[in-house]
Amino acid sequence: MASDDRWLERLRLELAWFTGQPLLRSRGAGAILRFARVRPRRSGAFQPLRDSEISPQFLDRAIRALKRWKYDFLGMDEVCRRAVTLPEKRRFVALTFDGANKDLISYAYPVLARHAVPFTVYVPTAFPDGVGEAWWLGLEQVIARESRISLMMGEKEQRFTVIGNAEKQALFSFVEGWLRSLSPADLSAAIADLCTRYRIDLAALSREASMDWQDLARLADDPLVTIGSATVNYPVLANMKDTAALREMTMGKAVAEAAFRREIRHLAFPVGDRASFRRSHVVMAEEAGFGSAVSTIPGIVDAEGRTNLHALPRIPWDGRMRSLRMMRVLVSGIAFAPVKPTGSATS
């Protein structure tokens, strides 16, 4: 069903392109694009995280295309300014990267620096500290290596036999969804048990995949780079008590400010989809002192204060889509419903 939905969405976007809609009209002031991993394409059928990856070559093509389409490239400070002022003649695009993956400094940054475009990196501070758990990578490795897998789900041990790629993909989606539904403590215990059973060194895997503070300091020295926060541990806030969620926000901000010796004004809600945070977290982001907070709920940013700065939409780019036509349709805003006016988070 999910693959059918993606096919229908691709068809809808292609039809919008061929009818000339993005060339004739647009909606909103601009768009925030969200990327996760940037690295060369890999061979192999089992790649459950492919939808969160783009290649350096695609990033280069996308930036060149956005320049041809006369978009202004903005950092998040300027996005916030344009969101509350009168509309400007040129539309904007903001490039944002979640998770502080090592790939960013290795593959994305050379492309971004060559084009001299601003971008924003949202950092979960436990990862450069070397104590974050990239549990999704541990799960991927277990399923890639094994054909018979057992794990504790609640108080019952579940056993799975997965031979082909389709079965492995289905199991990854099932277990990933279950893990995302757990509290942070239960998730950590579950992934630790799974990785211990199958001799996966999750700590080493997580450190290898993440930038360290030296990498981030290099980015922070670049005036075109905005450093934002993605909490400390990148938890699903909706699975936490409000006090713990607020602590994740405030501590992530405080640690990053101490590390970079500057104010951290922008937050990314971890995961960021509709199930991962609530209205109360939007209020918390403002109370914690952030000037903005971004989600991964698709949409565009409007001007004149019609978009809540603490619940900004972003277009999460699916790495399996390599069509610049689709990107042009999406950043034009015509694929999304008109923005409904929202006040501040506290109104």
Short mmCIF file of C-alpha atoms in Angstrom, two decimals:
data_model
loop_
_atom_site.label_atom_id
_atom_site.label_comp_id
_atom_site.label_asym_id
_atom_site.label_seq_id
_atom_site.Cartn_x
_atom_site.Cartn_y
_atom_site.Cartn_z
CA MET A 1 0.00 0.00 0.00
CA ALA A 2 2.83 2.42 0.86
CA SER A 3 4.50 1.82 -2.49
CA ASP A 4 1.15 2.41 -4.24
CA ASP A 5 0.75 5.70 -2.34
CA ARG A 6 4.24 6.81 -3.39
CA TRP A 7 3.48 5.93 -7.02
CA LEU A 8 0.26 7.95 -6.94
CA GLU A 9 2.07 10.90 -5.37
CA ARG A 10 4.76 10.79 -8.05
CA LEU A 11 2.08 10.70 -10.72
CA ARG A 12 0.29 13.68 -9.20
CA LEU A 13 3.48 15.72 -9.07
CA GLU A 14 4.46 14.78 -12.62
CA LEU A 15 1.01 15.83 -13.87
CA ALA A 16 1.35 19.14 -12.06
CA TRP A 17 4.67 19.71 -13.80
CA PHE A 18 3.41 18.88 -17.28
CA THR A 19 0.41 21.18 -16.88
CA GLY A 20 2.82 24.02 -16.16
CA GLN A 21 1.38 24.87 -12.73
CA PRO A 22 4.69 25.55 -10.92
CA LEU A 23 5.75 27.90 -13.72
CA LEU A 24 2.50 29.88 -13.74
CA ARG A 25 1.67 30.20 -10.06
CA SER A 26 3.15 29.54 -6.65
CA ARG A 27 1.98 29.66 -3.08
CA GLY A 28 3.60 31.03 0.07
CA ALA A 29 6.86 32.86 0.62
CA GLY A 30 9.17 29.90 0.31
CA ALA A 31 10.05 26.37 1.37
CA ILE A 32 12.33 24.64 3.86
CA LEU A 33 13.88 21.43 2.52
CA ARG A 34 14.91 18.72 4.96
CA PHE A 35 17.68 16.23 4.20
CA ALA A 36 19.11 13.52 6.45
CA ARG A 37 22.05 11.61 4.95
CA VAL A 38 24.17 12.62 1.96
CA ARG A 39 26.48 9.92 0.65
CA PRO A 40 27.31 8.05 -2.57
CA ARG A 41 24.72 5.58 -3.72
CA ARG A 42 25.32 2.02 -2.59
CA SER A 43 24.65 -1.31 -4.22
CA GLY A 44 22.57 -3.93 -2.47
CA ALA A 45 18.88 -4.67 -2.39
CA PHE A 46 18.30 -4.26 1.36
CA GLN A 47 18.52 -0.54 2.05
CA PRO A 48 15.61 0.28 4.37
CA LEU A 49 16.93 3.79 5.05
CA ARG A 50 17.34 4.76 1.40
CA ASP A 51 14.43 7.17 1.57
CA SER A 52 16.47 9.34 3.96
CA GLU A 53 19.55 9.44 1.72
CA ILE A 54 20.56 11.53 -1.27
CA SER A 55 23.78 11.44 -3.24
CA PRO A 56 26.24 14.36 -3.39
CA GLN A 57 25.56 14.49 -7.11
CA PHE A 58 21.85 15.01 -6.56
CA LEU A 59 22.53 17.71 -3.97
CA ASP A 60 24.70 19.51 -6.51
CA ARG A 61 22.01 19.21 -9.21
CA ALA A 62 19.31 20.43 -6.84
CA ILE A 63 21.28 23.53 -5.82
CA ARG A 64 22.07 24.37 -9.44
CA ALA A 65 18.39 23.99 -10.35
CA LEU A 66 17.18 26.15 -7.45
CA LYS A 67 19.61 28.84 -8.55
CA ARG A 68 18.26 28.65 -12.11
CA TRP A 69 14.74 28.98 -10.74
CA LYS A 70 15.80 32.22 -9.01
CA TYR A 71 15.25 31.11 -5.43
CA ASP A 72 16.96 32.98 -2.60
CA PHE A 73 18.93 30.62 -0.34
CA LEU A 74 18.38 31.52 3.32
CA GLY A 75 19.54 30.54 6.77
CA MET A 76 16.90 30.07 9.44
CA ASP A 77 17.28 33.56 10.92
CA GLU A 78 16.27 35.08 7.60
CA VAL A 79 13.50 32.50 7.12
CA CYS A 80 11.97 33.68 10.40
CA ARG A 81 12.22 37.31 9.29
CA ARG A 82 10.53 36.66 5.96
CA ALA A 83 7.81 34.63 7.66
CA VAL A 84 6.60 37.66 9.61
CA THR A 85 7.14 40.48 7.09
CA LEU A 86 5.38 41.46 3.90
CA PRO A 87 5.90 39.10 0.94
CA GLU A 88 9.00 39.71 -1.16
CA LYS A 89 9.22 39.39 -4.92
CA ARG A 90 11.57 36.40 -4.92
CA ARG A 91 10.71 33.16 -3.18
CA PHE A 92 13.18 31.49 -0.83
CA VAL A 93 14.44 28.04 -0.09
CA ALA A 94 16.24 26.94 3.07
CA LEU A 95 18.42 23.81 3.12
CA THR A 96 18.38 21.96 6.45
CA PHE A 97 20.12 18.77 7.58
CA ASP A 98 19.08 16.65 10.55
CA GLY A 99 21.09 14.37 12.79
CA ALA A 100 24.67 15.66 12.43
CA ASN A 101 25.67 12.61 10.39
CA LYS A 102 29.33 12.20 9.47
CA ASP A 103 28.27 12.17 5.82
CA LEU A 104 27.46 15.87 6.07
CA ILE A 105 31.07 16.91 6.62
CA SER A 106 32.43 14.25 4.24
CA TYR A 107 30.10 14.57 1.26
CA ALA A 108 27.54 17.38 1.62
CA TYR A 109 29.70 20.20 2.94
CA PRO A 110 32.12 20.24 -0.03
CA VAL A 111 29.11 20.67 -2.37
CA LEU A 112 27.46 23.34 -0.20
CA ALA A 113 30.73 25.26 0.25
CA ARG A 114 31.45 25.18 -3.47
CA HIS A 115 28.06 26.74 -4.16
CA ALA A 116 28.45 29.20 -1.25
CA VAL A 117 24.87 28.68 -0.08
CA PRO A 118 23.70 28.98 3.54
CA PHE A 119 22.31 25.94 5.32
CA THR A 120 21.25 24.81 8.79
CA VAL A 121 22.41 21.75 10.75
CA TYR A 122 20.28 20.46 13.64
CA VAL A 123 22.48 18.72 16.21
CA PRO A 124 21.38 16.15 18.82
CA THR A 125 24.22 16.76 21.27
CA ALA A 126 24.53 13.20 22.62
CA PHE A 127 25.90 12.08 19.25
CA PRO A 128 29.01 14.29 18.98
CA ASP A 129 29.52 13.46 22.67
CA GLY A 130 29.79 9.81 21.56
CA VAL A 131 26.89 8.56 23.68
CA GLY A 132 23.96 8.84 21.27
CA GLU A 133 22.29 5.65 20.07
CA ALA A 134 21.61 5.41 16.34
CA TRP A 135 19.29 2.49 17.00
CA TRP A 136 17.97 2.47 13.43
CA LEU A 137 21.47 1.58 12.18
CA GLY A 138 21.71 -1.28 14.67
CA LEU A 139 18.35 -2.61 13.55
CA GLU A 140 19.40 -2.34 9.91
CA GLN A 141 22.59 -4.33 10.51
CA VAL A 142 20.87 -7.10 12.44
CA ILE A 143 18.25 -7.66 9.74
CA ALA A 144 20.83 -7.39 6.95
CA ARG A 145 23.04 -10.08 8.51
CA GLU A 146 20.51 -12.55 9.90
CA SER A 147 17.78 -14.72 8.41
CA ARG A 148 16.35 -15.81 11.77
CA ILE A 149 15.75 -13.08 14.31
CA SER A 150 14.23 -13.12 17.76
CA LEU A 151 13.58 -10.17 20.02
CA MET A 152 11.58 -9.29 23.09
CA MET A 153 8.50 -7.26 22.25
CA GLY A 154 6.89 -6.34 25.52
CA GLU A 155 7.08 -9.41 27.71
CA LYS A 156 6.97 -11.91 24.85
CA GLU A 157 9.78 -13.13 22.63
CA GLN A 158 8.96 -12.88 18.95
CA ARG A 159 10.72 -14.92 16.26
CA PHE A 160 10.95 -14.05 12.59
CA THR A 161 12.37 -15.81 9.54
CA VAL A 162 13.37 -13.39 6.80
CA ILE A 163 15.03 -14.71 3.67
CA GLY A 164 14.43 -12.35 0.78
CA ASN A 165 14.72 -8.61 0.49
CA ALA A 166 10.96 -8.03 0.64
CA GLU A 167 10.69 -9.93 3.91
CA LYS A 168 13.62 -8.04 5.39
CA GLN A 169 12.17 -4.69 4.33
CA ALA A 170 8.81 -5.60 5.85
CA LEU A 171 10.40 -6.69 9.13
CA PHE A 172 12.46 -3.52 9.36
CA SER A 173 9.34 -1.37 8.87
CA PHE A 174 7.42 -3.37 11.47
CA VAL A 175 10.13 -3.29 14.14
CA GLU A 176 11.06 0.32 13.45
CA GLY A 177 7.44 1.36 13.94
CA TRP A 178 7.25 -0.58 17.19
CA LEU A 179 10.49 0.91 18.51
CA ARG A 180 9.33 4.44 17.68
CA SER A 181 6.24 3.84 19.82
CA LEU A 182 8.30 3.11 22.97
CA SER A 183 9.46 5.46 25.66
CA PRO A 184 13.15 6.37 25.36
CA ALA A 185 14.12 4.04 28.23
CA ASP A 186 12.19 1.09 26.80
CA LEU A 187 13.56 1.73 23.31
CA SER A 188 17.12 1.79 24.62
CA ALA A 189 16.59 -1.47 26.50
CA ALA A 190 14.99 -3.16 23.49
CA ILE A 191 17.70 -2.19 21.01
CA ALA A 192 20.45 -3.06 23.51
CA ASP A 193 18.96 -6.55 23.91
CA LEU A 194 18.68 -7.02 20.14
CA CYS A 195 22.21 -5.81 19.40
CA THR A 196 23.70 -7.90 22.21
CA ARG A 197 22.01 -11.04 20.89
CA TYR A 198 23.51 -10.54 17.43
CA ARG A 199 26.86 -9.05 18.44
CA ILE A 200 26.31 -5.58 17.01
CA ASP A 201 28.39 -2.87 18.68
CA LEU A 202 25.77 -0.14 18.66
CA ALA A 203 27.99 2.38 20.47
CA ALA A 204 30.77 2.05 17.88
CA LEU A 205 28.27 2.10 15.02
CA SER A 206 26.69 5.29 16.35
CA ARG A 207 30.04 7.04 16.87
CA GLU A 208 31.25 6.09 13.39
CA ALA A 209 28.11 7.53 11.77
CA SER A 210 28.15 10.85 13.66
CA MET A 211 30.18 14.02 13.46
CA ASP A 212 32.30 14.85 16.49
CA TRP A 213 32.71 18.27 18.06
CA GLN A 214 35.78 18.97 15.92
CA ASP A 215 33.74 18.39 12.75
CA LEU A 216 30.97 20.62 14.06
CA ALA A 217 33.43 23.34 15.07
CA ARG A 218 34.63 23.44 11.47
CA LEU A 219 31.05 24.00 10.32
CA ALA A 220 30.36 26.55 13.05
CA ASP A 221 33.31 28.64 11.84
CA ASP A 222 31.59 29.06 8.47
CA PRO A 223 29.38 32.19 8.48
CA LEU A 224 27.02 30.49 6.01
CA VAL A 225 26.22 27.70 8.49
CA THR A 226 23.52 27.97 11.14
CA ILE A 227 23.79 25.50 14.01
CA GLY A 228 20.47 24.43 15.48
CA SER A 229 19.45 21.96 18.16
CA ALA A 230 17.71 18.61 17.81
CA THR A 231 17.56 18.03 21.60
CA VAL A 232 20.11 15.81 23.37
CA ASN A 233 19.17 12.24 22.48
CA TYR A 234 16.80 12.76 19.53
CA PRO A 235 13.83 11.07 21.26
CA VAL A 236 10.22 10.95 20.11
CA LEU A 237 8.90 13.72 22.36
CA ALA A 238 5.33 12.40 22.24
CA ASN A 239 6.51 9.26 24.09
CA MET A 240 7.85 11.28 27.03
CA LYS A 241 6.43 13.11 30.00
CA ASP A 242 6.29 16.86 29.48
CA THR A 243 8.98 17.54 32.07
CA ALA A 244 11.38 15.14 30.36
CA ALA A 245 10.60 16.56 26.91
CA LEU A 246 11.24 20.11 28.11
CA ARG A 247 14.52 18.97 29.67
CA GLU A 248 15.59 17.46 26.33
CA MET A 249 14.95 20.81 24.64
CA THR A 250 16.60 23.02 27.26
CA MET A 251 19.61 20.73 27.81
CA GLY A 252 20.20 20.33 24.07
CA LYS A 253 20.18 24.10 23.72
CA ALA A 254 22.47 24.62 26.73
CA VAL A 255 25.04 22.02 25.65
CA ALA A 256 25.21 23.39 22.11
CA GLU A 257 25.52 26.97 23.36
CA ALA A 258 28.39 25.97 25.65
CA ALA A 259 30.13 24.08 22.84
CA PHE A 260 29.79 26.78 20.19
CA ARG A 261 29.82 29.86 22.46
CA ARG A 262 26.81 31.36 20.72
CA GLU A 263 23.06 31.49 21.11
CA ILE A 264 21.24 28.53 19.59
CA ARG A 265 17.98 29.95 18.29
CA HIS A 266 16.51 27.14 16.19
CA LEU A 267 15.13 23.70 17.05
CA ALA A 268 14.15 20.66 15.02
CA PHE A 269 11.57 18.37 16.59
CA PRO A 270 13.11 14.86 16.54
CA VAL A 271 11.56 12.78 13.73
CA GLY A 272 9.14 15.68 13.33
CA ASP A 273 6.08 13.96 11.87
CA ARG A 274 2.57 14.45 13.23
CA ALA A 275 2.84 11.48 15.62
CA SER A 276 6.16 12.54 17.15
CA PHE A 277 5.23 15.80 18.88
CA ARG A 278 2.17 17.56 20.27
CA ARG A 279 0.87 21.10 20.61
CA SER A 280 2.39 21.23 24.09
CA HIS A 281 5.85 20.73 22.57
CA VAL A 282 5.27 23.70 20.25
CA VAL A 283 4.59 25.81 23.35
CA MET A 284 7.67 24.36 25.09
CA ALA A 285 9.92 25.29 22.17
CA GLU A 286 8.95 28.94 22.54
CA GLU A 287 9.23 28.80 26.34
CA ALA A 288 12.72 27.27 26.02
CA GLY A 289 13.86 30.36 24.13
CA PHE A 290 13.97 29.07 20.57
CA GLY A 291 13.11 31.53 17.83
CA SER A 292 11.82 28.73 15.61
CA ALA A 293 11.09 25.03 15.58
CA VAL A 294 10.78 22.90 12.45
CA SER A 295 8.83 19.72 11.83
CA THR A 296 8.90 17.23 8.96
CA ILE A 297 5.24 17.89 8.17
CA PRO A 298 5.25 18.83 4.47
CA GLY A 299 4.22 22.35 3.54
CA ILE A 300 5.45 25.81 2.67
CA VAL A 301 6.14 28.92 4.74
CA ASP A 302 3.85 31.88 4.28
CA ALA A 303 4.59 35.55 4.99
CA GLU A 304 2.93 38.10 7.28
CA GLY A 305 2.91 35.83 10.32
CA ARG A 306 0.53 33.24 8.87
CA THR A 307 2.89 30.35 9.69
CA ASN A 308 3.67 29.51 13.31
CA LEU A 309 7.42 29.95 13.75
CA HIS A 310 7.45 27.15 16.33
CA ALA A 311 5.73 24.63 14.05
CA LEU A 312 7.36 25.37 10.70
CA PRO A 313 6.67 22.87 7.92
CA ARG A 314 9.50 21.29 5.98
CA ILE A 315 9.57 19.25 2.81
CA PRO A 316 11.41 16.03 3.74
CA TRP A 317 13.13 14.94 0.58
CA ASP A 318 12.69 11.26 -0.25
CA GLY A 319 16.04 9.98 -1.48
CA ARG A 320 14.35 7.61 -3.89
CA MET A 321 12.98 10.60 -5.83
CA ARG A 322 15.66 12.02 -8.08
CA SER A 323 13.37 14.18 -10.19
CA LEU A 324 14.06 17.91 -10.28
CA ARG A 325 10.62 18.34 -11.83
CA MET A 326 9.07 17.02 -8.63
CA MET A 327 11.25 19.29 -6.55
CA ARG A 328 10.14 22.32 -8.52
CA VAL A 329 6.48 21.40 -8.02
CA LEU A 330 6.99 20.91 -4.28
CA VAL A 331 8.95 24.10 -3.60
CA SER A 332 6.38 26.09 -5.59
CA GLY A 333 3.86 25.23 -2.88
CA ILE A 334 1.06 24.27 -5.25
CA ALA A 335 1.06 20.68 -3.96
CA PHE A 336 0.04 21.81 -0.48
CA ALA A 337 -3.11 23.26 1.00
CA PRO A 338 -3.08 27.01 1.70
CA VAL A 339 -1.50 27.95 5.02
CA LYS A 340 -4.08 28.66 7.71
CA PRO A 341 -3.25 31.67 9.89
CA THR A 342 -1.75 30.72 13.25
CA GLY A 343 -0.70 32.96 16.07
CA SER A 344 2.31 32.50 18.26
CA ALA A 345 2.65 29.21 20.08
CA THR A 346 1.27 30.76 23.21
CA SER A 347 -1.81 32.38 21.64
#
